Short mmCIF file of C-alpha atoms in Angstrom, two decimals:
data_model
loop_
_atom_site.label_atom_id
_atom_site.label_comp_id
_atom_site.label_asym_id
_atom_site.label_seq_id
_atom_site.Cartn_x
_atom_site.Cartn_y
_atom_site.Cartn_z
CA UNK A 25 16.84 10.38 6.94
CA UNK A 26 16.56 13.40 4.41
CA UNK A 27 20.74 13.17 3.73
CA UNK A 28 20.15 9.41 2.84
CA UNK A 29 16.81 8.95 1.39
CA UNK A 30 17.21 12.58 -0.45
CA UNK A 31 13.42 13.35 0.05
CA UNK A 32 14.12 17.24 -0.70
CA UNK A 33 16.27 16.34 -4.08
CA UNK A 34 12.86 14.10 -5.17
CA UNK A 35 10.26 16.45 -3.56
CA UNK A 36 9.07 14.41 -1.13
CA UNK A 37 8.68 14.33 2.56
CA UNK A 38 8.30 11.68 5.32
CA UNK A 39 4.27 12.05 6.06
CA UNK A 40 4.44 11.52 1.83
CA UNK A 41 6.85 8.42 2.39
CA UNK A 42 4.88 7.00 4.94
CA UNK A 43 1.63 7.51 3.49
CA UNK A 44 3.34 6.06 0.01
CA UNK A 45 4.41 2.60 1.95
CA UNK A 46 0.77 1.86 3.34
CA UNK A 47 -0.83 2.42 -0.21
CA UNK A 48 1.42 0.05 -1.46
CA UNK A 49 1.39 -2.92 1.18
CA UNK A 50 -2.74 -2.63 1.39
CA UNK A 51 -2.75 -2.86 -2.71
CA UNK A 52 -0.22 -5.60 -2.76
CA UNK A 53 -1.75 -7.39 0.83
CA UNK A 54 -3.77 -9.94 -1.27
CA UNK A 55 -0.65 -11.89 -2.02
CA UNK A 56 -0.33 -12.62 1.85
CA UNK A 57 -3.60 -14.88 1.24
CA UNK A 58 -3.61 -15.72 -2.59
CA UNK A 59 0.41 -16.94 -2.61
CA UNK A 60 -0.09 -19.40 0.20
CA UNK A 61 -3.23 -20.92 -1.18
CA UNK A 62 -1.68 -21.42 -4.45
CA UNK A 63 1.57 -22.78 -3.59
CA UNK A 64 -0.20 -25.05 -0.63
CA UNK A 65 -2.02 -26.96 -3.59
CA UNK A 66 1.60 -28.38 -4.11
CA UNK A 67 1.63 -30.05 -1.00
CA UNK A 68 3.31 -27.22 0.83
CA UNK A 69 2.17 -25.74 4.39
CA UNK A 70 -0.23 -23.13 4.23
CA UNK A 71 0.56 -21.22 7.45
CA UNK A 72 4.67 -21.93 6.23
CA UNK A 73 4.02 -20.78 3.10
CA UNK A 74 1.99 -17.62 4.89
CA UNK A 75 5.00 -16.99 7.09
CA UNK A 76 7.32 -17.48 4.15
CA UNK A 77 5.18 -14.91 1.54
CA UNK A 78 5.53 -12.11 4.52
CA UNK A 79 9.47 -12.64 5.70
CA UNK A 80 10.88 -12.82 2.02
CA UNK A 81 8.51 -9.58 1.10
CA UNK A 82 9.93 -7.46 3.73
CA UNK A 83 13.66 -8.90 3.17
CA UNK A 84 13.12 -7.67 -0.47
CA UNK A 85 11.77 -4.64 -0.29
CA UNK A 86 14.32 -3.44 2.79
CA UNK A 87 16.84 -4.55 -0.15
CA UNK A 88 15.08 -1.97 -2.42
CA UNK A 89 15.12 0.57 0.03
CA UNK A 90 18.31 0.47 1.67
CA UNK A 91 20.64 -0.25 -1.89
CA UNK A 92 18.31 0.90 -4.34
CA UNK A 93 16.69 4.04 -3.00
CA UNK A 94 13.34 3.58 -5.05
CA UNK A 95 9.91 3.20 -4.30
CA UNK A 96 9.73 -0.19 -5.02
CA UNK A 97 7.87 -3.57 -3.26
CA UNK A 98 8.70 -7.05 -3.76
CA UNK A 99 6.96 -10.02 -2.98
CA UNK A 100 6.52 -13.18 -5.17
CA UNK A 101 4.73 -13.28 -8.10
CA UNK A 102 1.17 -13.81 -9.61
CA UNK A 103 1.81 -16.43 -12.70
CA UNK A 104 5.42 -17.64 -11.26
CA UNK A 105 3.77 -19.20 -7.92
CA UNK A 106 0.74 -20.75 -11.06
CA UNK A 107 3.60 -22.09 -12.89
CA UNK A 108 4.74 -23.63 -9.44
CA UNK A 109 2.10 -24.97 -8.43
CA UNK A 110 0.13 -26.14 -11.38
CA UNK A 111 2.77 -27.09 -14.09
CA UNK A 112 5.83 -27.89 -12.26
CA UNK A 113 4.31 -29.62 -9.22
CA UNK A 114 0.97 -31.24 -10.32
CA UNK A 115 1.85 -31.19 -14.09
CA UNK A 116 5.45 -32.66 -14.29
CA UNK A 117 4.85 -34.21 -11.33
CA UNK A 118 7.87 -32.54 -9.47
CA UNK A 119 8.22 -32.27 -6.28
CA UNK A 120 7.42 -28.88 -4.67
CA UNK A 121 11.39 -29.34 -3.11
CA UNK A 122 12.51 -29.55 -6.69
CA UNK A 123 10.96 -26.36 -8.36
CA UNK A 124 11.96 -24.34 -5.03
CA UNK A 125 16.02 -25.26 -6.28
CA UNK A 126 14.86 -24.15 -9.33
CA UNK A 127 13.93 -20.61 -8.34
CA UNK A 128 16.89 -20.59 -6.05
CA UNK A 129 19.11 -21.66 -8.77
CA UNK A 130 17.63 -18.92 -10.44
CA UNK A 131 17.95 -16.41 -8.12
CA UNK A 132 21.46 -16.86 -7.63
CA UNK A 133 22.24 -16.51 -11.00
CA UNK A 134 20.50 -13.16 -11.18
CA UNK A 135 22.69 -11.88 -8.61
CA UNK A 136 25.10 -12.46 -10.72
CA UNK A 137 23.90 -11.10 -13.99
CA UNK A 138 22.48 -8.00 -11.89
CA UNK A 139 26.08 -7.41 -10.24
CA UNK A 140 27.98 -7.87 -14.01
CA UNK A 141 25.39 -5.31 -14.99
CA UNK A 142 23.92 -7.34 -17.53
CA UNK A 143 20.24 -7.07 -16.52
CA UNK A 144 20.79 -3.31 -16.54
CA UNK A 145 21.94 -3.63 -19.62
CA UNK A 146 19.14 -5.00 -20.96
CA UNK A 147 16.65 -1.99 -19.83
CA UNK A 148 19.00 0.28 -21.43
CA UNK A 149 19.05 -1.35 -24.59
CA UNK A 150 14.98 -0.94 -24.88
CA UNK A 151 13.54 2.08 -26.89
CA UNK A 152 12.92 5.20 -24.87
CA UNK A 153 9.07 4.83 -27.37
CA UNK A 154 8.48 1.32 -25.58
CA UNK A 155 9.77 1.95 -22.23
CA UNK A 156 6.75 4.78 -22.15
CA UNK A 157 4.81 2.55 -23.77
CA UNK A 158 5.18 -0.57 -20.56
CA UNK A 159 4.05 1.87 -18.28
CA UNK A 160 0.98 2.66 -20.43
CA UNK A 161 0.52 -1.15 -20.99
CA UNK A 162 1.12 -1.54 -17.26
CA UNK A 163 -1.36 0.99 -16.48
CA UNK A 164 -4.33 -0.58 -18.57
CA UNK A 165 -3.08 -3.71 -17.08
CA UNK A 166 -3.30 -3.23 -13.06
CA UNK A 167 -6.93 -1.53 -14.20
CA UNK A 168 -8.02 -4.39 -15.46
CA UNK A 169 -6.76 -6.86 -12.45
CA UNK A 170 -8.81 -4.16 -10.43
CA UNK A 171 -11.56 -4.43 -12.33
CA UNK A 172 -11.38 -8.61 -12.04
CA UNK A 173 -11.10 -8.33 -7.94
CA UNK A 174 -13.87 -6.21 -8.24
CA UNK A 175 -16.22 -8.73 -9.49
CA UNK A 176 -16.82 -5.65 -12.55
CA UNK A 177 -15.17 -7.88 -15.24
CA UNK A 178 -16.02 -11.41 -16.25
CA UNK A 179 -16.01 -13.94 -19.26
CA UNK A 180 -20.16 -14.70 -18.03
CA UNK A 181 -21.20 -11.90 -20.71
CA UNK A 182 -21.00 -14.22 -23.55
CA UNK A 183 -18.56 -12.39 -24.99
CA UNK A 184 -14.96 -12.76 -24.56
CA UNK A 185 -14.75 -10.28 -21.57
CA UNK A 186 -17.41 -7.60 -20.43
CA UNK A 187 -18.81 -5.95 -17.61
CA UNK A 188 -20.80 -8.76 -15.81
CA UNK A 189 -21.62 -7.02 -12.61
CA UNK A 190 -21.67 -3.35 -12.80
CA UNK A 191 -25.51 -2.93 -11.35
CA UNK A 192 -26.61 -2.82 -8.13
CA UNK A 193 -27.79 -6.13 -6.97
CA UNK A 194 -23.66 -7.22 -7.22
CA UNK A 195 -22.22 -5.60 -3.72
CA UNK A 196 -18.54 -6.18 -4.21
CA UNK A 197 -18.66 -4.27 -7.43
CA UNK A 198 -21.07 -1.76 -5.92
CA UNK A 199 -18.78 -1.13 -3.13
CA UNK A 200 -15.76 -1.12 -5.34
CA UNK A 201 -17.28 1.49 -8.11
CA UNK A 202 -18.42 3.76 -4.61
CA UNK A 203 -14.90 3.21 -3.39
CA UNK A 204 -13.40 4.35 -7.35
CA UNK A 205 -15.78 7.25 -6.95
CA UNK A 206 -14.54 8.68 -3.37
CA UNK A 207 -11.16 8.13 -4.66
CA UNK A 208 -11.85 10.33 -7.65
CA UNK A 209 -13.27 13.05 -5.52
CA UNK A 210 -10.39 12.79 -2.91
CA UNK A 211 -7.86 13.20 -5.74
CA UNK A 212 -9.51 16.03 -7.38
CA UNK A 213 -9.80 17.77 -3.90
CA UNK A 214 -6.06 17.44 -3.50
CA UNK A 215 -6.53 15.43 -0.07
CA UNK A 216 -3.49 14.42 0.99
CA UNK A 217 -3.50 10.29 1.04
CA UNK A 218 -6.52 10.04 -1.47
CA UNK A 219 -5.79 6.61 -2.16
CA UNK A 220 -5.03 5.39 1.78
CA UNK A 221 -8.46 7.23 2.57
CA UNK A 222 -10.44 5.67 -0.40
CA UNK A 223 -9.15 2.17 0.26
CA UNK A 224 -9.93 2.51 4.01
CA UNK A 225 -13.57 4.37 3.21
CA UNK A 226 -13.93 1.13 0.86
CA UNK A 227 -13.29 -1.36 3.44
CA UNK A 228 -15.87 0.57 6.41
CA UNK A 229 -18.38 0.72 3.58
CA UNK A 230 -17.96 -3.15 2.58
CA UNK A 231 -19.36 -3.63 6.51
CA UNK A 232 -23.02 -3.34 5.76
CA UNK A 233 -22.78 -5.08 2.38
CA UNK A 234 -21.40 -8.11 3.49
CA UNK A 235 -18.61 -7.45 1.72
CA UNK A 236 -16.02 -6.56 4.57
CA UNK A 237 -16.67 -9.39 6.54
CA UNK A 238 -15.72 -9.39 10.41
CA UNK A 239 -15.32 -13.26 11.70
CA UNK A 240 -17.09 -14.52 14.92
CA UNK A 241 -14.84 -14.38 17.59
CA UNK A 242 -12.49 -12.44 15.94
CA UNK A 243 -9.08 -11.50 17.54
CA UNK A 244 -6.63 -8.67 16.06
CA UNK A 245 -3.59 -10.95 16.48
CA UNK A 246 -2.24 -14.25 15.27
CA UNK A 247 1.25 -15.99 15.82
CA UNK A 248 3.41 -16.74 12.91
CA UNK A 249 4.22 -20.53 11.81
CA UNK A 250 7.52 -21.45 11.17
CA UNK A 251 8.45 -21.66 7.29
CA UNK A 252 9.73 -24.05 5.22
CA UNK A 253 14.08 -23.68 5.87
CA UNK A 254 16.29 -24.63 2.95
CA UNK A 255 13.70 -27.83 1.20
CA UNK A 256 15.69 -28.54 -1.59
CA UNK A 257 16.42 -31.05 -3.63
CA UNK A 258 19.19 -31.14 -5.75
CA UNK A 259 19.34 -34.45 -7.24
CA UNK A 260 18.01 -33.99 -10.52
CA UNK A 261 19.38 -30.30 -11.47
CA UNK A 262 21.42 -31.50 -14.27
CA UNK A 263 18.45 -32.85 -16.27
CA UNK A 264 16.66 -31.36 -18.86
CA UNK A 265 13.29 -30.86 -17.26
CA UNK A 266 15.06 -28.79 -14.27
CA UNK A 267 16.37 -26.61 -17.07
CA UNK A 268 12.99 -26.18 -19.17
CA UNK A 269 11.63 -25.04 -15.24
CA UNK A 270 14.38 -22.96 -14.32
CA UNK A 271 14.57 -21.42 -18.12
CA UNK A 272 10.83 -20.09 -17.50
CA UNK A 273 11.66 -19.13 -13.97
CA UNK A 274 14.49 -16.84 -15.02
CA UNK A 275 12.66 -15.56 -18.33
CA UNK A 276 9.83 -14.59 -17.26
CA UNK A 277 10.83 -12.61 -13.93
CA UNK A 278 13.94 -11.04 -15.90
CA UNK A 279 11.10 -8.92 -18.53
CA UNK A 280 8.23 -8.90 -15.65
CA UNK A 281 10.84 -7.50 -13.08
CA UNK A 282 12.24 -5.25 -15.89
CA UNK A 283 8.88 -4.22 -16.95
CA UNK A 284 7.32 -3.12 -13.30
CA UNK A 285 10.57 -0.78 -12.87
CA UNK A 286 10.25 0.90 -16.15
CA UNK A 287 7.26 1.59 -15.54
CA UNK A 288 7.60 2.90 -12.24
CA UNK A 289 10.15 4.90 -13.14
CA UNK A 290 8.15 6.14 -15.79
CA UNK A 291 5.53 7.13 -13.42
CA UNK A 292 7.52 8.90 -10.80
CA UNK A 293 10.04 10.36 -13.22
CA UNK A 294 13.30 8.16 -11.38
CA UNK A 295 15.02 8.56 -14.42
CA UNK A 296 18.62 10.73 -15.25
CA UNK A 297 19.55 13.09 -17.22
CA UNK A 298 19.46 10.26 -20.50
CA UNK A 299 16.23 8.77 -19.52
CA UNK A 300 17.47 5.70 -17.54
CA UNK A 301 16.00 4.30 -14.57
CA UNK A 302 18.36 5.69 -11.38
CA UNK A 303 19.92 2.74 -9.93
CA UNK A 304 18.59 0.25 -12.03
CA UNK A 305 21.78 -2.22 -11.17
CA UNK A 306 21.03 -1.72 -7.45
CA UNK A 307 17.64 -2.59 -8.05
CA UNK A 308 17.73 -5.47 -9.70
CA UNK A 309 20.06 -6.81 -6.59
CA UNK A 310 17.33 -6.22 -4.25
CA UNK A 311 15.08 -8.55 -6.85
CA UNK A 312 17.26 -11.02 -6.76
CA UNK A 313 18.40 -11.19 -3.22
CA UNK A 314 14.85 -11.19 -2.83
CA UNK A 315 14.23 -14.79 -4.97
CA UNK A 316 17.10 -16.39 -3.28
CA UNK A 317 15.67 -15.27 0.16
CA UNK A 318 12.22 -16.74 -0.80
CA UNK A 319 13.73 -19.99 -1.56
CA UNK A 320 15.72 -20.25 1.31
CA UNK A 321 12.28 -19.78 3.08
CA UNK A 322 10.30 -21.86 0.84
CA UNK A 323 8.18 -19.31 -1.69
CA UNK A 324 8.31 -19.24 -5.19
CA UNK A 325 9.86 -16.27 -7.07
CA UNK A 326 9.90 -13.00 -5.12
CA UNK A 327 9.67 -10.07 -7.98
CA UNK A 328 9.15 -6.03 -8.06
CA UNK A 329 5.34 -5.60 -7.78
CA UNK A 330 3.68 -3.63 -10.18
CA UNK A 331 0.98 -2.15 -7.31
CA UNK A 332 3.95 -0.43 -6.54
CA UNK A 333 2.57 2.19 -8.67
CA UNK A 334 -0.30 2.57 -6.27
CA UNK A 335 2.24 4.14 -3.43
CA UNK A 336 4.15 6.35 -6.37
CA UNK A 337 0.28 7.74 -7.19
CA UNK A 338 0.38 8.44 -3.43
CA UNK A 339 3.72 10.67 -3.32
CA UNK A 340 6.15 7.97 -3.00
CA UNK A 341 9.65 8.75 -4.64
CA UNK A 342 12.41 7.03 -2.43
CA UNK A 343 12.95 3.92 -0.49
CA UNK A 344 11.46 4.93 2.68
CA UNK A 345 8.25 4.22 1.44
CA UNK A 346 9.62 1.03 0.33
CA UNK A 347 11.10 0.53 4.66
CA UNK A 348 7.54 1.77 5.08
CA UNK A 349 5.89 -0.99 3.17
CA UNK A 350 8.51 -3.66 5.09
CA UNK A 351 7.46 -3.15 8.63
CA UNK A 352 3.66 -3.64 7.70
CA UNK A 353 4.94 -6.99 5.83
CA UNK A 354 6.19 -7.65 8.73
CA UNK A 355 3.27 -6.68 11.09
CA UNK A 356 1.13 -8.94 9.15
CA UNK A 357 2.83 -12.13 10.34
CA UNK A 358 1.16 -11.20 13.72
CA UNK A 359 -1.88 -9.21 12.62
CA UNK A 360 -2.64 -11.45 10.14
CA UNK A 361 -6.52 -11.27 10.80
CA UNK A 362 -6.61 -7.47 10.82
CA UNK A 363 -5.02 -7.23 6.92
CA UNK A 364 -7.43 -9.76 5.99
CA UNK A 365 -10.67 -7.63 6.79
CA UNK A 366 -9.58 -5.32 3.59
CA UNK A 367 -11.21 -6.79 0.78
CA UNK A 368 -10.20 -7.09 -2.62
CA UNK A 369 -13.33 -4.57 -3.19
CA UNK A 370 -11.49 -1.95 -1.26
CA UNK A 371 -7.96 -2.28 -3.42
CA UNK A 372 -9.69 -2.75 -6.48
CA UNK A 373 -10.44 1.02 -6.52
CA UNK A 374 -6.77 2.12 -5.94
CA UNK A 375 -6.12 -0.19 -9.22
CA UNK A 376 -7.98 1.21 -11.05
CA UNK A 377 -6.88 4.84 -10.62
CA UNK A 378 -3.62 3.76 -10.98
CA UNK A 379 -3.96 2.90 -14.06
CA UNK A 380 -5.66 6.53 -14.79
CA UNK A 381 -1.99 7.79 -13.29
CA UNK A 382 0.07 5.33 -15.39
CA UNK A 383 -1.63 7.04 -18.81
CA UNK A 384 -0.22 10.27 -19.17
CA UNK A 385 3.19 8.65 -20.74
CA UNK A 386 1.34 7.65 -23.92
CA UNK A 387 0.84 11.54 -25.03
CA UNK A 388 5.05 11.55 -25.66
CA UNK A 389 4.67 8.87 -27.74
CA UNK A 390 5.30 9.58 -31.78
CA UNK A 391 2.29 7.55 -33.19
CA UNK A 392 2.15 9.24 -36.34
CA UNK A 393 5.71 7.66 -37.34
CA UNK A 394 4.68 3.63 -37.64
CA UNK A 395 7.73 2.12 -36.30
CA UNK A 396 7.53 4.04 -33.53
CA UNK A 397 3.88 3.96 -33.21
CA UNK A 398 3.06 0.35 -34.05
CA UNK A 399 5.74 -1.55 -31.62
CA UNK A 400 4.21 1.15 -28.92
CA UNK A 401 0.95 0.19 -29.60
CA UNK A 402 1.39 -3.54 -30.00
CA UNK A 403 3.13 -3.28 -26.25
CA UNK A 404 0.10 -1.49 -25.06
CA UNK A 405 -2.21 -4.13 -25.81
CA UNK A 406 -0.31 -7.48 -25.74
CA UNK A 407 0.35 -6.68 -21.49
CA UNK A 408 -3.66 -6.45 -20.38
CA UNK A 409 -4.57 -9.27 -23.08
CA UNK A 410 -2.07 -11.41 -22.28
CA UNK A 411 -2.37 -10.82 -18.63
CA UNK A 412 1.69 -10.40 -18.81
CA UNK A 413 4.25 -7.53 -18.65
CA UNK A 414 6.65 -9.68 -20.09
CA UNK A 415 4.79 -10.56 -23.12
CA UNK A 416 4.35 -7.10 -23.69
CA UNK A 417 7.97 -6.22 -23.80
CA UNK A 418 8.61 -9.28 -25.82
CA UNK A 419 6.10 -8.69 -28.48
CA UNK A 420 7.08 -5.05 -28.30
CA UNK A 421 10.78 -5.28 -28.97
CA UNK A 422 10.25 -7.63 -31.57
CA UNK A 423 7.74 -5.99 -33.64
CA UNK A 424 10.33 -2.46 -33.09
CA UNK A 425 12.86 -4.35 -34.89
CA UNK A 426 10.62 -5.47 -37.59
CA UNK A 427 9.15 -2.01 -38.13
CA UNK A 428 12.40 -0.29 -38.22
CA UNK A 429 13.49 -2.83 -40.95
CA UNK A 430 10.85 -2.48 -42.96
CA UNK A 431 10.89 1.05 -42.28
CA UNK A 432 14.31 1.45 -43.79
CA UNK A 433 15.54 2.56 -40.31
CA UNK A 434 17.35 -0.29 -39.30
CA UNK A 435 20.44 1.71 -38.31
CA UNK A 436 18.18 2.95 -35.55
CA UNK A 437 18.15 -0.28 -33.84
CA UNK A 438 20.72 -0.67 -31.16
CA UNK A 439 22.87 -3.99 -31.41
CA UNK A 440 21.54 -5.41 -27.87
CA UNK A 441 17.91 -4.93 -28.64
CA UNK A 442 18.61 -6.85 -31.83
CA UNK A 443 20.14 -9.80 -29.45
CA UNK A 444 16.72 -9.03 -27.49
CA UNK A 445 14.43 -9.80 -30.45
CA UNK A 446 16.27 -12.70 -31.19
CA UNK A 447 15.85 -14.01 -27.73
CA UNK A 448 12.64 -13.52 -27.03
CA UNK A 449 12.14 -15.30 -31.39
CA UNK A 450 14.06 -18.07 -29.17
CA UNK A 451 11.83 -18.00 -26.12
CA UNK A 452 8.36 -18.26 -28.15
CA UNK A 453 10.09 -21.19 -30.62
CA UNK A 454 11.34 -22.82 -27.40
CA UNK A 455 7.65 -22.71 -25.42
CA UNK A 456 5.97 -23.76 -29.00
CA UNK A 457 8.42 -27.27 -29.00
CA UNK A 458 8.15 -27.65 -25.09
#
């Protein structure tokens, strides 16, 4: 296990590893409930979809682990299961067999970009000044999707976004804030597993609020459903509105995807000796394999999960914690109703300090020379306001290239991030006519 995981060469160690893998899965456990009762709005199985969420997770992330070595979780994605469900399916009025060939389409063409090397590629050809800067953006981003399954933030302030609950008549954001605080002191302490102690703290304390809530006749275990095998439909995949669905498919998990391992390299310092992420190409694989998985087993677009960041805050630096995270993915299919006592209350905290963690990158950053500063900055804020990593990186590169034009340093800019500022030019042109 040390000779292939190379916990000494990382400074790591198993109880670390194992400790790592839990934080992650409990931070990233809410997609076991919120995936299937998005995608079921399309007409799909719940329980399938349930089965199909936890099987394609645990393929993924043993992909990470096993060929990529890193720290990294997969499950599908928060905005690419929305798109799914509420624009492709009930929107276009596709069937829910249609946009899974999509995303397998898709998949299997990111094999094949990831094994040409292409997708690597890409990361490589963004500025070292925005690659700290997505992990920064990242950071203020998974804070505020804490701070949302909290209950803390809202849009009932009457202003755009505020702090709608943070009192004491509101328990979940009570119990969350007391869960942020324990964290904080375990952290400071140096106790080992501060964030896997403050979530499961959270969830005890949650009991007498009402916000952990124990079921009447409540049982531990549960037996899987069977998922949805190979539903697709192929009948319509030359036609333009299968490419407009499979072109936002394959955008928008190439830059969130991309985004999520920069900035978990970033984080856990995975990076060589020219400040690229280590095994990058391998990664990417595992994403992909990942998607095509899903679709075989009817889920929308499996992707690298940025909570992953929780389990790196925890110690996590190789794929073991990523194996780790894969056998409680796989637990859940038949202790379904045990995961689902932790409530979002209890995770919220872990979030949130997280996104503490992800902040230290932004002190390397040269913000007193503008066209390094401003495309760092602009990537900073688009991510949490847009509620995208993509966007960020998109919005980022672009306004780099600008910058360093109008800078007079347009030497600086490498030819493939100026095909990358075109692209994403193409991208937002393309989404204004669609």
């Amino acid at each position: 296990m040390e000779k292939f995981f190379k916990l000494k060469e990382r400074g790591t160690t198993v109880s670390k590893e194992i400790i790592a893998g839990i934080t992650t899965f409990l931070a990233m456990s809410y997609i076991l409930a919120v995936n299937p009762g998005i995608l079921s709005a399309s007409g799909m199985s719940w329980n399938a979809v349930f089965t199909a969420t936890a099987i394609s997770s645990a393929i993924a992330t043993l992909v990470m682990a096993f060929y990529a070595n890193l720290p990294v979780a997969l499950a599908p994605g928060l905005g690419l299961n929305a798109f799914f469900t509420y624009t492709v399916v009930l929107g276009m009025g596709c069937s829910w067999q249609f946009a899974l060939t999509a995303v397998f389409v898709e998949g299997i063409l990111f094999i094949i970009l990831s094994a040409a090397g292409i997708r690597e590629a890409i990361i490589k050809s963004i500025p070292a000044t925005l690659k700290k800067a997505v992990a920064v953006g990242i950071g203020l981003f998974i804070t505020l999707i804490g701070l949302v399954n909290a209950g803390i933030v809202g849009t009932d302030t009457g202003t755009t976004i505020g702090f709608e609950n943070l009192n004491l008549t509101h328990a979940s954001a009570l119990v969350a804030v007391i869960g942020l605080v324990i964290t904080i002191i375990l952290y400071i302490r140096n106790v080992p597993g501060a964030i896997l102690i403050g979530i499961s703290l959270t969830t005890i304390i949650g009991i007498p609020f009402g916000v952990t809530s124990i079921p009447e006749n409540w049982k531990p275990f549960s037996v899987p459903a069977a998922p949805n095998f190979f539903k697709f439909d192929f009948t319509q995949i030359f036609t333009i509105k299968f490419f407009i669905v499979f072109f936002t498919f394959l955008f928008t998990d190439m830059f969130d995807t991309i985004g999520t391992l920069m900035g978990v390299a970033e984080q856990a310092n995975l990076k060589d000796k020219d400040g690229n992420i280590i095994n990058a190409k391998q990664a990417l694989v595992a994403d992909a394999v990942g998607t095509v998985a899903g679709a075989c087993l009817g889920t929308s677009t499996v992707t690298s999960f940025v909570e992953s960041t929780s389990g790196v805050a925890a110690g996590g630096r190789t794929g073991l914690s990523s194996v780790v995270t894969s056998i409680f993915f796989i637990l859940a299919l038949f202790l379904t109703p045990m995961f689902a006592l932790i409530p979002s209350a209890a995770t919220a905290p872990a979030l949130i300090f997280v996104g503490y963690l992800m902040m230290k990158s932004i002190v390397s950053i040269k913000f007193d020379d503008p066209t390094e500063g401003i495309p760092a900055f602009i990537t900073i804020m688009v991510m949490p306001f847009s509620y995208s990593i993509s966007k960020g990186i998109a919005w980022g590169v672009i306004s780099y290239v600008i910058c360093k034009i109008v800078g007079k340093k347009a030497k600086d800019i490498p030819l493939v991030t100026w095909i990358l500022a075109l692209v994403f030019i193409a991208d937002i042109i393309f989404e204004a006519v669609k």
